Short mmCIF file of C-alpha atoms in Angstrom, two decimals:
data_model
loop_
_atom_site.label_atom_id
_atom_site.label_comp_id
_atom_site.label_asym_id
_atom_site.label_seq_id
_atom_site.Cartn_x
_atom_site.Cartn_y
_atom_site.Cartn_z
CA MET A 16 -15.39 13.27 -7.08
CA SER A 17 -15.49 10.62 -4.38
CA HIS A 18 -14.08 11.60 -0.98
CA LEU A 19 -12.22 8.25 -1.09
CA LEU A 20 -10.14 9.28 -4.13
CA LYS A 21 -7.07 11.42 -3.43
CA LYS A 22 -5.61 12.96 -6.58
CA VAL A 23 -1.88 13.31 -7.04
CA ALA A 24 -0.48 16.78 -6.38
CA SER A 25 0.59 18.81 -9.39
CA GLN A 26 4.19 18.58 -10.54
CA SER A 27 6.77 20.74 -8.80
CA GLN A 28 10.40 21.73 -9.35
CA ALA A 29 11.06 21.69 -5.60
CA GLU A 30 13.93 19.61 -4.23
CA VAL A 31 11.45 17.78 -2.00
CA HIS A 32 7.87 17.40 -3.21
CA ALA A 33 5.09 15.66 -1.28
CA ILE A 34 2.67 14.35 -3.88
CA HIS A 35 0.54 12.89 -1.04
CA ASP A 36 0.68 13.81 2.66
CA TYR A 37 -2.23 12.66 4.82
CA SER A 38 -2.76 12.32 8.54
CA MET A 39 -5.27 9.81 9.87
CA ALA A 40 -7.77 12.66 10.24
CA ASP A 41 -7.20 13.72 6.61
CA LEU A 42 -8.09 10.21 5.46
CA GLY A 43 -10.98 9.74 7.88
CA LEU A 44 -9.17 6.71 9.31
CA ARG A 45 -8.11 5.62 12.79
CA TYR A 46 -5.10 3.48 11.94
CA ILE A 47 -3.31 4.76 8.79
CA ALA A 48 -1.43 7.90 7.77
CA PHE A 49 0.35 8.07 4.42
CA ARG A 50 2.89 10.12 2.44
CA VAL A 51 4.60 9.89 -0.94
CA ILE A 52 7.70 12.08 -1.24
CA ASP A 53 9.66 12.77 -4.44
CA LEU A 54 13.26 13.91 -3.89
CA LYS A 55 15.81 15.25 -6.33
CA ALA A 56 19.38 13.93 -6.09
CA GLY A 57 21.05 15.28 -2.95
CA ALA A 58 17.80 16.44 -1.33
CA ALA A 59 17.03 15.63 2.31
CA TYR A 60 13.72 15.09 4.11
CA ALA A 61 13.40 14.75 7.90
CA PHE A 62 10.52 13.99 10.24
CA HIS A 63 9.75 12.60 13.70
CA THR A 64 7.63 9.48 14.06
CA GLU A 65 5.97 10.77 17.28
CA ASP A 66 3.47 8.11 18.42
CA LEU A 67 3.43 6.29 15.06
CA GLU A 68 5.49 3.54 13.46
CA VAL A 69 6.54 3.89 9.83
CA CYS A 70 7.63 1.67 6.97
CA VAL A 71 9.90 3.65 4.62
CA VAL A 72 9.54 2.04 1.18
CA VAL A 73 12.18 3.05 -1.37
CA HIS A 74 9.75 3.10 -4.24
CA THR A 75 12.26 4.17 -6.89
CA GLY A 76 15.78 5.56 -6.92
CA ARG A 77 18.37 5.27 -4.17
CA ILE A 78 18.46 6.80 -0.69
CA GLN A 79 20.12 6.82 2.70
CA VAL A 80 17.97 6.45 5.84
CA THR A 81 19.26 7.55 9.26
CA THR A 82 17.48 7.26 12.61
CA ASP A 83 18.50 7.72 16.24
CA ASP A 84 19.69 4.11 16.39
CA ALA A 85 20.64 3.04 12.85
CA SER A 86 21.86 4.18 9.44
CA PHE A 87 21.45 2.48 6.07
CA ASP A 88 23.13 3.53 2.81
CA HIS A 89 22.48 2.72 -0.84
CA LEU A 90 18.85 1.60 -0.37
CA GLY A 91 16.71 1.05 -3.45
CA ARG A 92 16.72 -1.44 -6.31
CA ARG A 93 14.69 -0.04 -9.18
CA GLU A 94 14.23 2.94 -11.48
CA SER A 95 10.53 2.25 -11.99
CA ALA A 96 7.92 0.26 -10.12
CA PHE A 97 7.44 -1.61 -13.39
CA ASP A 98 10.92 -3.08 -13.18
CA ARG A 99 8.81 -5.63 -11.24
CA ILE A 100 11.50 -6.44 -8.70
CA PRO A 101 11.24 -6.04 -4.91
CA THR A 102 12.83 -3.01 -3.29
CA ASP A 103 14.36 -2.14 0.08
CA SER A 104 12.36 -0.78 3.02
CA VAL A 105 13.09 0.24 6.60
CA TYR A 106 10.78 -0.26 9.58
CA ILE A 107 11.06 2.48 12.23
CA SER A 108 9.11 2.58 15.47
CA ARG A 109 7.61 5.46 17.47
CA ASP A 110 9.63 8.31 19.04
CA HIS A 111 12.40 8.39 16.44
CA HIS A 112 13.91 11.18 14.36
CA VAL A 113 14.28 10.08 10.73
CA GLU A 114 16.31 11.66 7.94
CA ILE A 115 16.15 10.55 4.31
CA VAL A 116 18.81 11.71 1.84
CA ALA A 117 18.46 11.01 -1.88
CA GLU A 118 21.68 9.51 -3.28
CA GLN A 119 19.96 9.84 -6.66
CA ALA A 120 16.50 11.07 -7.61
CA ALA A 121 14.03 8.99 -5.63
CA SER A 122 10.41 8.43 -4.71
CA VAL A 123 9.75 7.28 -1.13
CA ILE A 124 6.50 5.96 0.31
CA LEU A 125 5.93 6.46 4.05
CA CYS A 126 3.34 4.16 5.62
CA PHE A 127 2.26 5.04 9.18
CA ALA A 128 0.18 3.37 11.90
CA PRO A 129 -0.28 3.90 15.66
CA CYS A 130 2.37 2.29 17.85
CA ALA A 131 2.28 1.82 21.64
CA THR A 132 5.77 0.44 22.27
CA GLN A 133 9.13 1.41 20.84
CA ARG A 134 10.64 -1.42 18.81
CA PRO A 135 13.99 -2.00 17.03
CA THR A 136 14.66 -0.37 13.67
CA VAL A 137 14.76 -3.10 11.01
CA LEU A 138 16.06 -3.15 7.44
CA ILE A 139 13.68 -5.08 5.17
CA ALA A 140 15.96 -5.78 2.23
CA ALA A 141 14.55 -6.59 -1.18
CA GLU A 142 15.64 -10.19 -0.65
CA ASP A 143 13.50 -10.34 2.50
CA ASN A 144 10.28 -9.77 0.54
CA THR A 145 8.26 -12.91 0.00
CA VAL A 146 7.06 -13.07 -3.61
CA GLU A 147 3.99 -14.94 -4.83
CA ASP A 148 1.50 -15.18 -7.68
CA ARG A 149 -2.21 -15.33 -6.92
CA GLY A 150 -5.33 -16.06 -8.92
CA LYS A 151 -6.05 -17.60 -12.31
CA TYR A 152 -7.85 -16.81 -15.57
CA ALA A 153 -8.44 -13.01 -15.64
CA ASN A 154 -7.84 -12.73 -11.90
CA GLN A 155 -4.04 -12.97 -11.79
CA ARG A 156 -1.63 -10.76 -9.86
CA HIS A 157 1.99 -10.78 -8.70
CA VAL A 158 2.70 -9.86 -5.08
CA HIS A 159 5.69 -8.55 -3.08
CA ASN A 160 5.04 -8.96 0.65
CA ILE A 161 7.12 -6.23 2.32
CA LEU A 162 5.58 -6.30 5.79
CA PRO A 163 2.99 -9.11 5.98
CA ASP A 164 1.12 -10.00 9.15
CA SER A 165 3.68 -12.74 9.81
CA HIS A 166 6.57 -10.23 9.97
CA GLU A 167 7.56 -9.52 13.56
CA ALA A 168 9.07 -6.05 13.06
CA SER A 169 5.90 -3.96 13.19
CA GLU A 170 3.25 -3.58 15.85
CA ASN A 171 0.30 -2.81 13.56
CA LEU A 172 1.51 -2.09 10.02
CA LEU A 173 1.08 -4.37 7.00
CA VAL A 174 2.56 -3.32 3.62
CA VAL A 175 2.37 -5.13 0.28
CA GLU A 176 2.95 -4.37 -3.43
CA VAL A 177 0.70 -5.87 -6.14
CA TYR A 178 1.11 -6.02 -9.93
CA THR A 179 -1.90 -6.74 -12.13
CA ASN A 180 -1.52 -7.22 -15.88
CA GLN A 181 -3.76 -5.64 -18.48
CA GLY A 182 -7.25 -7.09 -18.73
CA ASN A 183 -7.13 -8.62 -15.26
CA TRP A 184 -8.92 -7.96 -11.98
CA SER A 185 -7.27 -7.56 -8.60
CA SER A 186 -8.49 -7.62 -5.00
CA TYR A 187 -11.01 -9.93 -6.62
CA PRO A 188 -13.38 -11.62 -6.04
CA PRO A 189 -14.46 -8.70 -3.87
CA HIS A 190 -13.32 -9.16 -0.28
CA LYS A 191 -13.43 -7.10 2.89
CA HIS A 192 -11.79 -6.97 6.32
CA ASP A 193 -13.83 -4.51 8.36
CA GLN A 194 -15.12 -6.62 11.26
CA ASP A 195 -13.17 -7.42 14.45
CA ASN A 196 -14.53 -10.96 14.40
CA LEU A 197 -11.56 -13.31 14.57
CA PRO A 198 -10.93 -16.03 13.61
CA HIS A 199 -13.38 -15.32 10.76
CA GLU A 200 -12.48 -11.73 9.85
CA SER A 201 -10.12 -9.00 11.04
CA LEU A 202 -10.65 -5.24 11.12
CA LEU A 203 -8.08 -3.58 8.88
CA GLU A 204 -8.35 -0.18 7.24
CA GLU A 205 -6.52 0.12 3.93
CA THR A 206 -5.07 2.56 1.42
CA TYR A 207 -4.11 1.95 -2.22
CA TYR A 208 -1.37 3.94 -3.93
CA HIS A 209 -1.76 3.33 -7.69
CA GLU A 210 0.57 3.56 -10.69
CA MET A 211 -0.05 2.58 -14.32
CA ASN A 212 2.18 1.61 -17.24
CA PRO A 213 2.03 3.50 -19.57
CA SER A 214 1.35 6.35 -17.16
CA GLN A 215 -1.56 7.87 -19.09
CA GLY A 216 -3.64 4.80 -18.20
CA PHE A 217 -6.32 4.39 -15.57
CA VAL A 218 -7.98 1.66 -13.54
CA PHE A 219 -11.39 1.35 -11.92
CA GLN A 220 -11.83 0.70 -8.21
CA ARG A 221 -15.11 0.14 -6.42
CA VAL A 222 -15.47 0.46 -2.63
CA TYR A 223 -18.81 -0.76 -1.27
CA THR A 224 -20.53 -2.38 1.70
CA ASP A 225 -23.17 -5.12 1.77
CA ASP A 226 -25.95 -2.64 2.51
CA LEU A 227 -24.60 -0.18 -0.12
CA THR A 228 -24.58 2.72 2.33
CA LEU A 229 -21.06 3.07 0.97
CA ASP A 230 -20.88 2.47 -2.79
CA GLU A 231 -18.26 4.41 -4.75
CA THR A 232 -16.78 3.52 -8.14
CA MET A 233 -13.74 5.60 -9.06
CA THR A 234 -11.63 6.20 -12.15
CA VAL A 235 -8.11 6.11 -10.74
CA SER A 236 -5.18 7.73 -12.54
CA HIS A 237 -1.40 7.32 -12.26
CA ARG A 238 -0.17 8.07 -8.71
CA ASP A 239 -3.64 8.55 -7.19
CA VAL A 240 -4.57 7.13 -3.77
CA VAL A 241 -7.80 5.33 -2.84
CA VAL A 242 -8.94 5.12 0.78
CA VAL A 243 -10.75 1.98 1.97
CA PRO A 244 -12.26 2.65 5.43
CA LYS A 245 -14.46 -0.44 5.14
CA GLY A 246 -16.18 -2.68 2.63
CA TYR A 247 -15.18 -4.54 -0.52
CA HIS A 248 -12.61 -2.93 -2.83
CA PRO A 249 -11.97 -4.69 -6.20
CA VAL A 250 -9.76 -3.18 -8.94
CA GLY A 251 -10.31 -3.61 -12.70
CA VAL A 252 -7.41 -3.04 -15.13
CA PRO A 253 -8.27 -2.15 -18.78
CA ASP A 254 -6.57 -3.64 -21.82
CA GLY A 255 -3.26 -2.05 -22.80
CA TYR A 256 -2.19 -0.92 -19.32
CA ASP A 257 -0.51 -2.72 -16.44
CA SER A 258 -1.27 -1.80 -12.85
CA TYR A 259 0.87 -1.43 -9.73
CA TYR A 260 -0.44 -0.58 -6.31
CA LEU A 261 1.00 -0.45 -2.82
CA ASN A 262 -1.35 -1.39 0.00
CA VAL A 263 -1.08 -0.20 3.58
CA MET A 264 -3.26 -1.99 6.13
CA ALA A 265 -3.58 -1.47 9.87
CA GLY A 266 -6.12 -2.08 12.62
CA PRO A 267 -6.47 -3.12 16.26
CA LYS A 268 -4.83 -6.51 15.58
CA LYS A 269 -2.07 -7.24 13.03
CA ILE A 270 -3.90 -10.13 11.37
CA TRP A 271 -5.10 -10.23 7.75
CA LYS A 272 -8.23 -12.34 7.70
CA PHE A 273 -10.65 -11.38 4.93
CA HIS A 274 -14.22 -12.25 3.99
CA ASN A 275 -15.19 -12.81 0.34
CA ALA A 276 -18.42 -11.41 -1.05
CA LYS A 277 -20.69 -14.46 -1.05
CA ASP A 278 -22.35 -13.61 -4.38
CA HIS A 279 -18.97 -13.73 -6.12
CA GLU A 280 -16.97 -16.28 -4.12
CA TRP A 281 -17.85 -19.02 -6.62
CA ILE A 282 -15.29 -17.50 -9.00
CA ILE A 283 -12.35 -18.87 -7.03
CA HIS A 284 -13.75 -22.41 -7.04
CA ARG A 285 -13.85 -22.80 -10.85
CA ASP A 286 -11.91 -25.73 -12.27
#
């Protein structure tokens, strides 16, 4: 199995269950750490941000988030990612204690990146997400921008949700952002947290570089994570199954400027 594919942890009856919990070292990255926490109703989960910033995404269910400087109740808008509506998130900077309490059974995604300066805690309500459709033909996807590079809350973090319907491709034509070469390209590491509907489905994701020193093609199942340290990273969605993924990106500069694979860029210029 590819070292870039992180399989979901086995099911647990615990009140709090981390199905993914990775430091930057675990992922082989310099800018991203990542957790997915499932909580039963009434369960609490606490942590300290230390020298990282975090975006707390209320993936499903409803929670309360409390920090040293703020408290937010009744966060969360959906029972399933495939309700296809934006959800609430909270941005929290470095050096904060955070407590999450599940008002009902919930799944919470914690997206981390290095942070040099403490910043205000910010509620990113569902209504604050910008929503857009991208692509055409068999290259169509629906996007919720939670924390885009234009959002002023974070120092380094970018967070986005993407829906791709059956039979379509996403993150396509293949593109990359692994060179600190602005204004042409930015250096951003990335992770993909995947879900499928129905959940027994799978997608394919390839991560590769121009010289093919990195070239991995993975079969990705429901709730798996794919790590993109560099290179191109397209996703193919088979017939009969719809795809959701949440992207975390971070790097030395909070700018998303990507470079399309030249052999395949012609696809976007079709009439």
